[in-house]
């Protein structure tokens, strides 16, 4: 395990040595890359802010709690513990919010419990779909509907299968 911590520094050193051999001016290349990143950040910023604001509104408005309560019977039928419903609904919007929910669930139910294992599966088997979509499709004129629906469906299917495996094992 100690050797794994050396992997990243060794990779950087190898990259620097390779650049020196090829006579590449590293600092100039770095600053050129930064110049290209600034317009990208400025173009993505409004999309990221809107996703963050909407996810906060989703939570503060009480819609998250209402939806969690309404979907509890369906989640139970599919083998998903209703206690992790809030995590399931928040994860596509916010990574940090879902991390906090996961920590709360693990503190309340324990990491070895069925609910704790399913919460870990829900957290690990899904992605912040709306955040990633805002980043990847910020300047695109293509429709987002199909990729977002596919991503949400695959997240939900992986959650159902993951909770099934948690119950079996």
mmCIF file of C-alpha atoms in Angstrom:
data_model
loop_
_atom_site.group_PDB
_atom_site.id
_atom_site.type_symbol
_atom_site.label_atom_id
_atom_site.label_comp_id
_atom_site.label_asym_id
_atom_site.label_seq_id
_atom_site.Cartn_x
_atom_site.Cartn_y
_atom_site.Cartn_z
ATOM 1 C CA UNK A 1 0.000 0.000 0.000
ATOM 2 C CA UNK A 2 2.940 2.322 0.638
ATOM 3 C CA UNK A 3 4.014 1.946 -2.975
ATOM 4 C CA UNK A 4 0.664 3.127 -4.280
ATOM 5 C CA UNK A 5 1.241 6.520 -2.647
ATOM 6 C CA UNK A 6 4.390 6.887 -4.777
ATOM 7 C CA UNK A 7 2.587 6.269 -8.047
ATOM 8 C CA UNK A 8 1.419 9.838 -8.699
ATOM 9 C CA UNK A 9 4.738 11.555 -7.859
ATOM 10 C CA UNK A 10 6.620 9.010 -9.976
ATOM 11 C CA UNK A 11 4.227 9.628 -12.839
ATOM 12 C CA UNK A 12 4.906 13.383 -12.659
ATOM 13 C CA UNK A 13 8.656 12.842 -12.519
ATOM 14 C CA UNK A 14 8.483 10.520 -15.537
ATOM 15 C CA UNK A 15 6.437 13.117 -17.409
ATOM 16 C CA UNK A 16 8.956 15.873 -16.589
ATOM 17 C CA UNK A 17 11.903 13.705 -17.669
ATOM 18 C CA UNK A 18 10.128 12.796 -20.904
ATOM 19 C CA UNK A 19 9.419 16.487 -21.562
ATOM 20 C CA UNK A 20 13.060 17.370 -20.919
ATOM 21 C CA UNK A 21 14.225 14.683 -23.344
ATOM 22 C CA UNK A 22 11.788 15.955 -25.991
ATOM 23 C CA UNK A 23 12.853 19.562 -25.202
ATOM 24 C CA UNK A 24 9.315 20.661 -24.410
ATOM 25 C CA UNK A 25 8.990 23.942 -22.506
ATOM 26 C CA UNK A 26 6.811 22.785 -19.626
ATOM 27 C CA UNK A 27 5.979 26.152 -18.097
ATOM 28 C CA UNK A 28 4.951 27.610 -21.449
ATOM 29 C CA UNK A 29 2.742 24.601 -22.152
ATOM 30 C CA UNK A 30 1.214 24.867 -18.686
ATOM 31 C CA UNK A 31 0.383 28.572 -19.034
ATOM 32 C CA UNK A 32 -1.036 27.973 -22.512
ATOM 33 C CA UNK A 33 -3.347 25.325 -21.068
ATOM 34 C CA UNK A 34 -4.460 27.666 -18.298
ATOM 35 C CA UNK A 35 -5.288 30.348 -20.859
ATOM 36 C CA UNK A 36 -7.587 27.891 -22.604
ATOM 37 C CA UNK A 37 -9.220 26.826 -19.332
ATOM 38 C CA UNK A 38 -10.387 30.283 -18.280
ATOM 39 C CA UNK A 39 -12.926 30.756 -21.128
ATOM 40 C CA UNK A 40 -14.138 27.195 -20.562
ATOM 41 C CA UNK A 41 -14.742 27.881 -16.873
ATOM 42 C CA UNK A 42 -16.577 31.098 -17.691
ATOM 43 C CA UNK A 43 -18.828 29.309 -20.192
ATOM 44 C CA UNK A 44 -19.649 26.463 -17.774
ATOM 45 C CA UNK A 45 -20.150 28.615 -14.676
ATOM 46 C CA UNK A 46 -23.825 29.598 -15.247
ATOM 47 C CA UNK A 47 -24.814 25.959 -15.776
ATOM 48 C CA UNK A 48 -23.045 24.813 -12.611
ATOM 49 C CA UNK A 49 -24.555 27.587 -10.521
ATOM 50 C CA UNK A 50 -28.040 26.761 -11.782
ATOM 51 C CA UNK A 51 -27.624 23.058 -10.905
ATOM 52 C CA UNK A 52 -26.363 23.921 -7.425
ATOM 53 C CA UNK A 53 -29.193 26.388 -6.806
ATOM 54 C CA UNK A 54 -31.837 23.955 -8.062
ATOM 55 C CA UNK A 55 -30.511 21.123 -5.898
ATOM 56 C CA UNK A 56 -30.594 23.392 -2.843
ATOM 57 C CA UNK A 57 -34.131 24.515 -3.689
ATOM 58 C CA UNK A 58 -35.163 20.869 -4.121
ATOM 59 C CA UNK A 59 -34.017 20.165 -0.573
ATOM 60 C CA UNK A 60 -35.162 23.372 1.151
ATOM 61 C CA UNK A 61 -38.608 23.453 -0.467
ATOM 62 C CA UNK A 62 -39.528 20.168 1.153
ATOM 63 C CA UNK A 63 -40.056 18.529 -2.226
ATOM 64 C CA UNK A 64 -37.283 16.064 -1.454
ATOM 65 C CA UNK A 65 -38.976 14.904 1.760
ATOM 66 C CA UNK A 66 -42.395 14.779 0.092
ATOM 67 C CA UNK A 67 -41.055 12.751 -2.835
ATOM 68 C CA UNK A 68 -39.148 10.417 -0.504
ATOM 69 C CA UNK A 69 -42.293 9.776 1.495
ATOM 70 C CA UNK A 70 -44.382 9.224 -1.631
ATOM 71 C CA UNK A 71 -41.895 6.841 -3.226
ATOM 72 C CA UNK A 72 -41.288 4.782 -0.064
ATOM 73 C CA UNK A 73 -43.820 2.041 -1.000
ATOM 74 C CA UNK A 74 -42.368 1.711 -4.511
ATOM 75 C CA UNK A 75 -38.829 1.598 -3.114
ATOM 76 C CA UNK A 76 -39.859 -1.113 -0.633
ATOM 77 C CA UNK A 77 -41.454 -3.128 -3.431
ATOM 78 C CA UNK A 78 -38.213 -2.908 -5.480
ATOM 79 C CA UNK A 79 -36.059 -3.963 -2.514
ATOM 80 C CA UNK A 80 -34.662 -0.502 -1.790
ATOM 81 C CA UNK A 81 -34.848 0.446 1.889
ATOM 82 C CA UNK A 82 -37.111 3.517 2.223
ATOM 83 C CA UNK A 83 -34.570 4.987 4.666
ATOM 84 C CA UNK A 84 -32.168 5.655 1.785
ATOM 85 C CA UNK A 85 -34.816 7.248 -0.439
ATOM 86 C CA UNK A 86 -33.541 10.754 0.244
ATOM 87 C CA UNK A 87 -30.029 9.687 -0.771
ATOM 88 C CA UNK A 88 -31.364 8.116 -3.970
ATOM 89 C CA UNK A 89 -33.153 11.332 -4.900
ATOM 90 C CA UNK A 90 -30.318 13.703 -3.981
ATOM 91 C CA UNK A 91 -27.375 11.860 -5.541
ATOM 92 C CA UNK A 92 -28.173 12.847 -9.180
ATOM 93 C CA UNK A 93 -28.091 16.515 -8.105
ATOM 94 C CA UNK A 94 -25.393 16.885 -5.474
ATOM 95 C CA UNK A 95 -22.319 14.854 -4.628
ATOM 96 C CA UNK A 96 -21.458 16.707 -1.428
ATOM 97 C CA UNK A 97 -25.051 16.643 -0.171
ATOM 98 C CA UNK A 98 -25.300 12.921 -0.796
ATOM 99 C CA UNK A 99 -21.959 12.379 0.962
ATOM 100 C CA UNK A 100 -23.385 14.080 4.052
ATOM 101 C CA UNK A 101 -26.547 11.949 3.838
ATOM 102 C CA UNK A 102 -24.442 8.790 3.508
ATOM 103 C CA UNK A 103 -22.444 9.747 6.605
ATOM 104 C CA UNK A 104 -25.681 10.331 8.537
ATOM 105 C CA UNK A 105 -27.133 6.993 7.426
ATOM 106 C CA UNK A 106 -23.961 5.126 8.364
ATOM 107 C CA UNK A 107 -23.853 6.831 11.766
ATOM 108 C CA UNK A 108 -27.508 6.011 12.415
ATOM 109 C CA UNK A 109 -27.722 2.432 11.089
ATOM 110 C CA UNK A 110 -24.088 1.285 10.951
ATOM 111 C CA UNK A 111 -21.966 0.313 7.985
ATOM 112 C CA UNK A 112 -22.656 -3.415 8.360
ATOM 113 C CA UNK A 113 -26.426 -3.137 8.404
ATOM 114 C CA UNK A 114 -28.547 -3.814 5.336
ATOM 115 C CA UNK A 115 -29.491 -0.135 5.164
ATOM 116 C CA UNK A 116 -25.847 0.918 5.481
ATOM 117 C CA UNK A 117 -24.721 -1.458 2.746
ATOM 118 C CA UNK A 118 -27.547 -0.349 0.441
ATOM 119 C CA UNK A 119 -26.705 3.303 1.143
ATOM 120 C CA UNK A 120 -23.095 2.635 0.152
ATOM 121 C CA UNK A 121 -24.277 0.918 -3.020
ATOM 122 C CA UNK A 122 -26.620 3.819 -3.799
ATOM 123 C CA UNK A 123 -23.780 6.274 -3.312
ATOM 124 C CA UNK A 124 -21.147 4.296 -5.187
ATOM 125 C CA UNK A 125 -23.228 3.024 -8.083
ATOM 126 C CA UNK A 126 -24.591 6.367 -9.184
ATOM 127 C CA UNK A 127 -23.324 9.678 -10.430
ATOM 128 C CA UNK A 128 -24.309 13.322 -10.109
ATOM 129 C CA UNK A 129 -26.093 13.182 -13.462
ATOM 130 C CA UNK A 130 -27.285 16.775 -13.614
ATOM 131 C CA UNK A 131 -23.944 18.224 -12.507
ATOM 132 C CA UNK A 132 -22.016 16.135 -15.049
ATOM 133 C CA UNK A 133 -24.541 16.998 -17.759
ATOM 134 C CA UNK A 134 -24.118 20.693 -17.019
ATOM 135 C CA UNK A 135 -20.345 20.357 -17.401
ATOM 136 C CA UNK A 136 -20.237 18.146 -20.493
ATOM 137 C CA UNK A 137 -23.081 19.689 -22.444
ATOM 138 C CA UNK A 138 -22.603 23.356 -21.433
ATOM 139 C CA UNK A 139 -22.031 24.731 -24.931
ATOM 140 C CA UNK A 140 -23.700 21.949 -26.865
ATOM 141 C CA UNK A 141 -26.760 22.521 -28.986
ATOM 142 C CA UNK A 142 -27.702 18.836 -28.793
ATOM 143 C CA UNK A 143 -30.662 17.638 -26.770
ATOM 144 C CA UNK A 144 -29.848 16.512 -23.240
ATOM 145 C CA UNK A 145 -32.997 14.485 -22.758
ATOM 146 C CA UNK A 146 -31.761 11.147 -24.085
ATOM 147 C CA UNK A 147 -28.384 11.044 -22.250
ATOM 148 C CA UNK A 148 -29.912 12.226 -18.959
ATOM 149 C CA UNK A 149 -32.762 9.682 -19.109
ATOM 150 C CA UNK A 150 -30.321 6.867 -19.921
ATOM 151 C CA UNK A 151 -27.989 7.912 -17.091
ATOM 152 C CA UNK A 152 -30.832 8.145 -14.563
ATOM 153 C CA UNK A 153 -32.251 4.787 -15.668
ATOM 154 C CA UNK A 154 -28.856 3.073 -15.400
ATOM 155 C CA UNK A 155 -28.289 4.634 -11.963
ATOM 156 C CA UNK A 156 -31.651 3.361 -10.750
ATOM 157 C CA UNK A 157 -31.174 -0.103 -12.242
ATOM 158 C CA UNK A 158 -27.734 -0.415 -10.638
ATOM 159 C CA UNK A 159 -29.288 0.608 -7.314
ATOM 160 C CA UNK A 160 -31.988 -2.056 -7.550
ATOM 161 C CA UNK A 161 -29.476 -4.760 -8.463
ATOM 162 C CA UNK A 162 -27.033 -3.553 -5.821
ATOM 163 C CA UNK A 163 -29.659 -3.710 -3.069
ATOM 164 C CA UNK A 164 -30.625 -7.186 -4.275
ATOM 165 C CA UNK A 165 -26.994 -8.297 -3.972
ATOM 166 C CA UNK A 166 -26.787 -6.691 -0.512
ATOM 167 C CA UNK A 167 -29.804 -8.742 0.553
ATOM 168 C CA UNK A 168 -28.366 -11.973 -0.870
ATOM 169 C CA UNK A 169 -24.875 -11.590 0.527
#
